[in-house]
XYZ file of N, CA and C in Angstrom:
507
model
N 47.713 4.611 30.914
C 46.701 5.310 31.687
C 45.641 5.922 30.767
N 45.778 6.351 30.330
C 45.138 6.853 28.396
C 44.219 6.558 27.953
N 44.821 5.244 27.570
C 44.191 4.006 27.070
C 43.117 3.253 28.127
N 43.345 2.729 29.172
C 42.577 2.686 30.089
C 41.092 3.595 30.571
N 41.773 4.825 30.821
C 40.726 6.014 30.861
C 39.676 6.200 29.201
N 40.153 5.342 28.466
C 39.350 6.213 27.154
C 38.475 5.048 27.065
N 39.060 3.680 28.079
C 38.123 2.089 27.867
C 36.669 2.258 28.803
N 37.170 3.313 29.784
C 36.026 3.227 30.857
C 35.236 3.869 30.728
N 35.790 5.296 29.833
C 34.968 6.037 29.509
C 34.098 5.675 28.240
N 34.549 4.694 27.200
C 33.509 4.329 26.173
C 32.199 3.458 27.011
N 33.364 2.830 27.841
C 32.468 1.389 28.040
C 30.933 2.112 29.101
N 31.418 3.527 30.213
C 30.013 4.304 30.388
C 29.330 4.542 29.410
N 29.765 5.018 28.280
C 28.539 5.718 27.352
C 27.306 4.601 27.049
N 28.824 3.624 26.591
C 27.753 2.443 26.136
C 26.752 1.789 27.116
N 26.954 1.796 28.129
C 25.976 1.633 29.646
C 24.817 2.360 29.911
N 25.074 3.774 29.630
C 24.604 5.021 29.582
C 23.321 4.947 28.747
N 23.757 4.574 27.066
C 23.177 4.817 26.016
C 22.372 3.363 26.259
N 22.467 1.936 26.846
C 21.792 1.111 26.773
C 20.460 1.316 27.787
N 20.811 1.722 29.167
C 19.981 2.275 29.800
C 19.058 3.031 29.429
N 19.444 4.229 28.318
C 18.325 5.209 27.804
C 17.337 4.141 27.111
N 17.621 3.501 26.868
C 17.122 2.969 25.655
C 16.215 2.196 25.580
N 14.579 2.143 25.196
C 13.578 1.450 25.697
C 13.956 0.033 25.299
N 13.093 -0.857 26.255
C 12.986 -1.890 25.948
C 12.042 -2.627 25.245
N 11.230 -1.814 24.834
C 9.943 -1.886 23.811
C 9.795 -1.946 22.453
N 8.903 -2.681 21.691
C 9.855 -3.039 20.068
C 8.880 -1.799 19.756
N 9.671 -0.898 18.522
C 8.957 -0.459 17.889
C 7.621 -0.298 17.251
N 6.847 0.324 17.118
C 5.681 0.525 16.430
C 5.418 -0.485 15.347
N 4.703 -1.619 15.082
C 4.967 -1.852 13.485
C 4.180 -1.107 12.584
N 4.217 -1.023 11.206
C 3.819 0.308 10.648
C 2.115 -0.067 10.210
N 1.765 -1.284 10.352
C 0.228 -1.887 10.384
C -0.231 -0.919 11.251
N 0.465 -1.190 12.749
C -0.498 -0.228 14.210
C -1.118 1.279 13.561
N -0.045 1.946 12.298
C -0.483 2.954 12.374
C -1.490 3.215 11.398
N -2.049 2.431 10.562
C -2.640 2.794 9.403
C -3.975 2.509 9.470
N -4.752 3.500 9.340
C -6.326 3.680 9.351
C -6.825 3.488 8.040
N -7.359 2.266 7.713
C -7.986 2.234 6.278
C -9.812 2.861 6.388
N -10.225 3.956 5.197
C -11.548 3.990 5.865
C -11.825 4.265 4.559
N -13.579 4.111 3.978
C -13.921 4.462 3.047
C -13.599 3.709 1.766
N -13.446 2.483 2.233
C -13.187 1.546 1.346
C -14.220 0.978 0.133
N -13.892 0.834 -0.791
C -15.168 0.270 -1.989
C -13.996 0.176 -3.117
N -14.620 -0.802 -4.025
C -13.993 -1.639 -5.217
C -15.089 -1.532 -6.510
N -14.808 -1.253 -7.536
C -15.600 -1.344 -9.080
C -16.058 -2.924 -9.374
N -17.379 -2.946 -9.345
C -17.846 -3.993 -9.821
C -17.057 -4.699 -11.288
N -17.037 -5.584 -11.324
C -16.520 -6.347 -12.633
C -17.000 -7.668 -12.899
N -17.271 -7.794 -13.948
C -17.296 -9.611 -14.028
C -16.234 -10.604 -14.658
N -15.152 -9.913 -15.053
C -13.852 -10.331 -14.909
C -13.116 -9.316 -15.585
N -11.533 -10.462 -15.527
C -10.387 -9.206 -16.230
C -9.916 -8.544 -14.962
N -10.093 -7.231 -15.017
C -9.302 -6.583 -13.714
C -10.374 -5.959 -13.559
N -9.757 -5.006 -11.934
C -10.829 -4.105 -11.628
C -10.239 -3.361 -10.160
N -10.397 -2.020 -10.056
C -9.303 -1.538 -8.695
C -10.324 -0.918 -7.829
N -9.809 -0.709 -6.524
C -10.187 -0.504 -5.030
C -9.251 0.814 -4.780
N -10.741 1.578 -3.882
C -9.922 2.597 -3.830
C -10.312 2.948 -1.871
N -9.130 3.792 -1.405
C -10.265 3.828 -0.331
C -8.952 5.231 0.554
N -9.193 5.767 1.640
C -8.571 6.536 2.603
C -7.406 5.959 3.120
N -6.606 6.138 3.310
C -5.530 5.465 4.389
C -4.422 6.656 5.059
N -5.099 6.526 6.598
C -4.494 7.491 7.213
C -3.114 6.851 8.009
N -2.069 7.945 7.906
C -1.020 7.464 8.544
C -0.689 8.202 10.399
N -1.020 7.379 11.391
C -1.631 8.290 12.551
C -0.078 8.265 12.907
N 0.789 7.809 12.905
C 2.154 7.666 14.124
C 2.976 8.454 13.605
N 4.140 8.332 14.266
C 5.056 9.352 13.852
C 5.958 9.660 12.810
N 6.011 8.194 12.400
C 6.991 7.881 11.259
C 6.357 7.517 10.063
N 7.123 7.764 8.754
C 6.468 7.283 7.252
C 6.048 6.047 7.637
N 5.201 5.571 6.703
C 5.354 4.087 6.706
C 4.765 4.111 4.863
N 5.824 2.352 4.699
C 5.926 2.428 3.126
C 5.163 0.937 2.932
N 4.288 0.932 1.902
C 3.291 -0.222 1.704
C 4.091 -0.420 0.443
N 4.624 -2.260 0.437
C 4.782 -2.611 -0.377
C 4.370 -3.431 -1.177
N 3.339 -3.766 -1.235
C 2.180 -4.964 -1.538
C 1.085 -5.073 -1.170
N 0.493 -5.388 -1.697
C -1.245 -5.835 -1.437
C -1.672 -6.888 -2.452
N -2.690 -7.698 -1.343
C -3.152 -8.974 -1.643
C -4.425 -9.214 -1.616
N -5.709 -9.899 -2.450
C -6.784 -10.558 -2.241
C -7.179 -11.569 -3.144
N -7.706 -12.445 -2.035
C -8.727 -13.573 -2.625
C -9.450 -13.488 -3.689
N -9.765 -12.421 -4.232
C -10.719 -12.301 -5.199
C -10.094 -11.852 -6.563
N -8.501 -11.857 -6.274
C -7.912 -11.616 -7.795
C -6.296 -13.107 -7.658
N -5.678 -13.268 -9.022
C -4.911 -14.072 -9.145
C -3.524 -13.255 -8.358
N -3.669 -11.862 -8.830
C -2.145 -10.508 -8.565
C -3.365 -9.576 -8.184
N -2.798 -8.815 -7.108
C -3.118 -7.125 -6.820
C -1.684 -6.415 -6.720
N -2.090 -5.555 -7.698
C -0.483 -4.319 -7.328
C -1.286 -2.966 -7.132
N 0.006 -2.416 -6.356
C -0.495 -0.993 -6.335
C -0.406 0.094 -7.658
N -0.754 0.587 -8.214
C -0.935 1.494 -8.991
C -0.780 2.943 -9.200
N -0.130 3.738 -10.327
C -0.695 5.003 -10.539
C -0.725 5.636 -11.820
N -1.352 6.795 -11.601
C -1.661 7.162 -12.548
C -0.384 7.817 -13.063
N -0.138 7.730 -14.621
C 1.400 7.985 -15.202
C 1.148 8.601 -17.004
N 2.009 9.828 -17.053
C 2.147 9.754 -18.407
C 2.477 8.524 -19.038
N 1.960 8.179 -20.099
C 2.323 6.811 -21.290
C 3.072 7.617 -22.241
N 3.255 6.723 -23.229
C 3.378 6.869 -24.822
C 2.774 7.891 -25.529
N 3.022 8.995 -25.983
C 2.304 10.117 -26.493
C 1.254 10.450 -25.489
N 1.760 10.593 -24.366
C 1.533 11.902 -23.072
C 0.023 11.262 -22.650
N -0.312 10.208 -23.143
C -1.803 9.847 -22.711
C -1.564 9.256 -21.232
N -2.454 9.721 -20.085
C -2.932 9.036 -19.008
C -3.010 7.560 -19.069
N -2.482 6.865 -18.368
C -1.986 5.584 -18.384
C -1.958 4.598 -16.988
N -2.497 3.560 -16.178
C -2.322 3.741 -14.943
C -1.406 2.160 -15.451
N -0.090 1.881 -14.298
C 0.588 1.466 -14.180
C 1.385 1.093 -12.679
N 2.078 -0.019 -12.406
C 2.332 -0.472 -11.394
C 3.146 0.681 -10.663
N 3.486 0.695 -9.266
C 3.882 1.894 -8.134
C 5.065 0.545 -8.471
N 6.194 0.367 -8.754
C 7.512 -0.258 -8.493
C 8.065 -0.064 -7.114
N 8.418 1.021 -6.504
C 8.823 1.053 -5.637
C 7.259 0.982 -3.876
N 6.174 0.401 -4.495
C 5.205 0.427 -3.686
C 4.692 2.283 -3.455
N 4.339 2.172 -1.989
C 3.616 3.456 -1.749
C 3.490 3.891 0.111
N 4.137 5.039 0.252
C 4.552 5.491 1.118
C 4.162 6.761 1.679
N 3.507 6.701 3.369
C 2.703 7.449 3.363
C 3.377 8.383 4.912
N 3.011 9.891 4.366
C 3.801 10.117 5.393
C 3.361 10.250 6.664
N 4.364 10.686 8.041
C 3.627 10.742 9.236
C 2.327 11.649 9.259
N 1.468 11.217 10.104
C 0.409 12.068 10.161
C -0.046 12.620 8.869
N -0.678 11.910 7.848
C -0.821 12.401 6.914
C -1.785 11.727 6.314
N -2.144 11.613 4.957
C -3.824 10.689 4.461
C -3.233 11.010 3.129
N -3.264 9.546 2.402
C -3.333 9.195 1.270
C -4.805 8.808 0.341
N -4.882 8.826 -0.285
C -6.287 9.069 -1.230
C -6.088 7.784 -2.304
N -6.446 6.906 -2.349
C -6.494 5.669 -3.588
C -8.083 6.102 -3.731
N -7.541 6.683 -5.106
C -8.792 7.095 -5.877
C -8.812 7.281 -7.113
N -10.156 7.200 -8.073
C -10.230 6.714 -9.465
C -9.519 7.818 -10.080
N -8.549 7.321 -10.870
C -8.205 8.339 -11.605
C -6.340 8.530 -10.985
N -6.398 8.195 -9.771
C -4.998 8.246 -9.169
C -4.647 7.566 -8.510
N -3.653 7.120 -7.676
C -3.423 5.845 -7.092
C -4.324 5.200 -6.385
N -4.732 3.706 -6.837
C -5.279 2.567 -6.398
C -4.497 1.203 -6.292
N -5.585 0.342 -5.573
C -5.456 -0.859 -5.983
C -5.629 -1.925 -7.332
N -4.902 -2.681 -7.966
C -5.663 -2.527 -9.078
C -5.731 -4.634 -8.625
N -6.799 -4.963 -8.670
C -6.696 -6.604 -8.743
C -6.821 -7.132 -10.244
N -6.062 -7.843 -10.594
C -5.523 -8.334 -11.943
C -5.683 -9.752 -11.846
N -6.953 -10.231 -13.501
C -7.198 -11.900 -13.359
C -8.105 -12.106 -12.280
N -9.515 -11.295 -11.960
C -10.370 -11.953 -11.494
C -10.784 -13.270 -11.089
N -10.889 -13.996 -10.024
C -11.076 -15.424 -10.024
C -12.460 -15.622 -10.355
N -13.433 -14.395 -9.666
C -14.511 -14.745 -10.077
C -15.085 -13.360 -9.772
N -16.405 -13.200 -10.559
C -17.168 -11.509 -10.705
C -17.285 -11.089 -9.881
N -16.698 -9.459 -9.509
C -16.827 -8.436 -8.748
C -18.251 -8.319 -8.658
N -19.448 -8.100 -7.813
C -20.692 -7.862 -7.686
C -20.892 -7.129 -6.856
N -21.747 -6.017 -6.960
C -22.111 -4.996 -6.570
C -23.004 -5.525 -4.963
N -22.640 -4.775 -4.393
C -23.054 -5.041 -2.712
C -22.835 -6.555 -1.768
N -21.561 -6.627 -2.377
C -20.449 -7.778 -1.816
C -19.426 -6.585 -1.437
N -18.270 -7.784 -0.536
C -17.789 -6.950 0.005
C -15.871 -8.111 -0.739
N -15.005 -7.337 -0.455
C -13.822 -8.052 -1.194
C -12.993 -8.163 0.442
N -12.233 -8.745 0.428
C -11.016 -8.288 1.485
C -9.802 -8.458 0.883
N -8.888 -7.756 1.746
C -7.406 -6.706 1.177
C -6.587 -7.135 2.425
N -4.918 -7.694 1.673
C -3.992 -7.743 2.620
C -3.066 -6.414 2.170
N -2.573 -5.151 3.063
C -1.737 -4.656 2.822
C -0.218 -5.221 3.567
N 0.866 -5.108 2.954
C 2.034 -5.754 3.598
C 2.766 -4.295 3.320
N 4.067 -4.473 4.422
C 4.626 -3.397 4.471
C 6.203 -3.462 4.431
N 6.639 -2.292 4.800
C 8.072 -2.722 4.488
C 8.918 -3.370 5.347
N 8.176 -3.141 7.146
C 8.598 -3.665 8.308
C 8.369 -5.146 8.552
N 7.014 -5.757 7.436
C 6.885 -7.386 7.171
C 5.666 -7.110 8.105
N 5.102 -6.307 8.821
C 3.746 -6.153 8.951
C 2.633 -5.928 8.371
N 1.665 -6.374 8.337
C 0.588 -6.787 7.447
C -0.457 -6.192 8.404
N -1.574 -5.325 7.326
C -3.149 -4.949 7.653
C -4.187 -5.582 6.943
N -5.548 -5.895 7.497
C -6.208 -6.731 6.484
C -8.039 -5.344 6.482
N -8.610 -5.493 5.516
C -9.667 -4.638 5.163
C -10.257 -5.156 4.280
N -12.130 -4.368 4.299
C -12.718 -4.763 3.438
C -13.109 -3.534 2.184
N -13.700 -3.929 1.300
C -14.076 -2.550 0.434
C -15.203 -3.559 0.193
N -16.491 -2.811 0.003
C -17.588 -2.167 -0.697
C -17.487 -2.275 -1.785
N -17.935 -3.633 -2.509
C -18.180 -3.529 -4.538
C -19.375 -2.509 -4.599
N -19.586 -1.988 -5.370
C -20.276 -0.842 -6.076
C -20.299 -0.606 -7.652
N -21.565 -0.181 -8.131
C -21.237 0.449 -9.310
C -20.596 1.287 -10.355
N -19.627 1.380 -10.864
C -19.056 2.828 -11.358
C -18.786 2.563 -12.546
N -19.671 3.677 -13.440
C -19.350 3.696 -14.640
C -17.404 4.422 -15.032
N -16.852 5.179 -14.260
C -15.772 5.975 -14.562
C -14.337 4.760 -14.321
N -13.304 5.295 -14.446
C -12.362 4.588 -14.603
C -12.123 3.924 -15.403
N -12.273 4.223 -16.577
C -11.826 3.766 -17.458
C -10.265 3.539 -18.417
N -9.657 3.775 -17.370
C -8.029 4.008 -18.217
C -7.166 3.036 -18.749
N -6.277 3.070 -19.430
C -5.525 2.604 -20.058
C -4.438 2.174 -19.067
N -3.982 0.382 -19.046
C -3.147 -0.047 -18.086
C -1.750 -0.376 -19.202
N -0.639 0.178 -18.630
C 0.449 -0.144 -19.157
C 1.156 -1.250 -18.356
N 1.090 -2.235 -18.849
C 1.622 -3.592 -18.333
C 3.240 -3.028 -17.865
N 4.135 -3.194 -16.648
C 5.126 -3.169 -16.035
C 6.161 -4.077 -17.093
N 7.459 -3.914 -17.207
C 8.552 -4.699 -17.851
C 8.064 -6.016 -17.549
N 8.083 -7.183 -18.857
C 7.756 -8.551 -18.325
C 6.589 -8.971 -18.190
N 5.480 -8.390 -17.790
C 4.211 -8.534 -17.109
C 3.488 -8.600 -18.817
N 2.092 -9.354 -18.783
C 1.559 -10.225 -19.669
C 1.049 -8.655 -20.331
N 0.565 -9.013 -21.610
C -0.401 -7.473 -22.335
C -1.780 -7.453 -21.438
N -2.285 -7.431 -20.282
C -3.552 -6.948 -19.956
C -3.728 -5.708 -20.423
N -4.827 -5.290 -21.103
C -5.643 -3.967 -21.047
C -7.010 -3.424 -20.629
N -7.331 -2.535 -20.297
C -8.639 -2.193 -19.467
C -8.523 -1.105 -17.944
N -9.628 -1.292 -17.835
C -9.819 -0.192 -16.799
C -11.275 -0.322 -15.844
């Protein structure tokens, strides 16, 4: 009798708890991300990074693990990092970049950007680039940035374990 009573009573919850339960897929974490204020450093090759706003409107983190464009061979995300004798150094985000609910991230010179690595061909000033961000849910956002002039950014890139000697900024 016990045993019985403890089957009917799981087997409600589980009835219970399926009923609550929307039938609607989750948010993917693309829906929530507002890219604005986008622009990229002119270059005529080598590397060169994009910086721009990215607001996170929904409720939950969402974690960017990649980014992609046509106009470089690799784009990784980036930041800025002590090096080797404490010098400013910008270097790959390994674990990507994660933004919290309701909140605004800043890819900007000097602190986390985009960095596109192996130019296919020259960054030019009042062209425009486009950007795949991918995420951790396997949803993908696409954007443009604004090439522009900028003399600043100049830092020192510490190539990731493995990854070729590029240097520049």
């Amino acid at each position: 009798m016990k045993k019985t009573l403890f089957l009917a009573a799981a087997a409600a919850a589980t009835l219970f708890a399926a009923g609550c339960s929307s039938d609607e897929p989750a948010a993917a974490s693309a829906d929530s991300l507002t890219v604005s204020s986008a622009w990229a450093k002119a270059a005529e090759s080598g590397m060169t990074g994009a910086f721009a706003e990215l607001e996170n409107t929904g409720d939950t983190d969402i974690h960017i693990v990649s980014a992609a464009s046509p106009s470089s061979a690799r784009t990784e995300i980036h930041e800025m990092a002590a090096g080797d004798g404490g010098a400013m150094v910008m270097r790959e985000k390994a674990d990507g970049l994660v933004i919290p609910a309701h909140s605004t991230h800043s890819l900007a010179p000097g602190n986390d950007h985009l960095m596109l690595m192996d130019l296919v061909e020259p960054v030019l000033p009042g062209t425009e680039l486009t950007f795949e961000l991918t995420f951790e849910d396997g949803s993908t956002t696409e954007f443009t940035a604004q090439v522009r002039d900028f003399s600043g950014a100049q830092e020192n890139y510490q190539p990731s374990a493995g990854a070729g000697a590029n240097h520049g900024g």
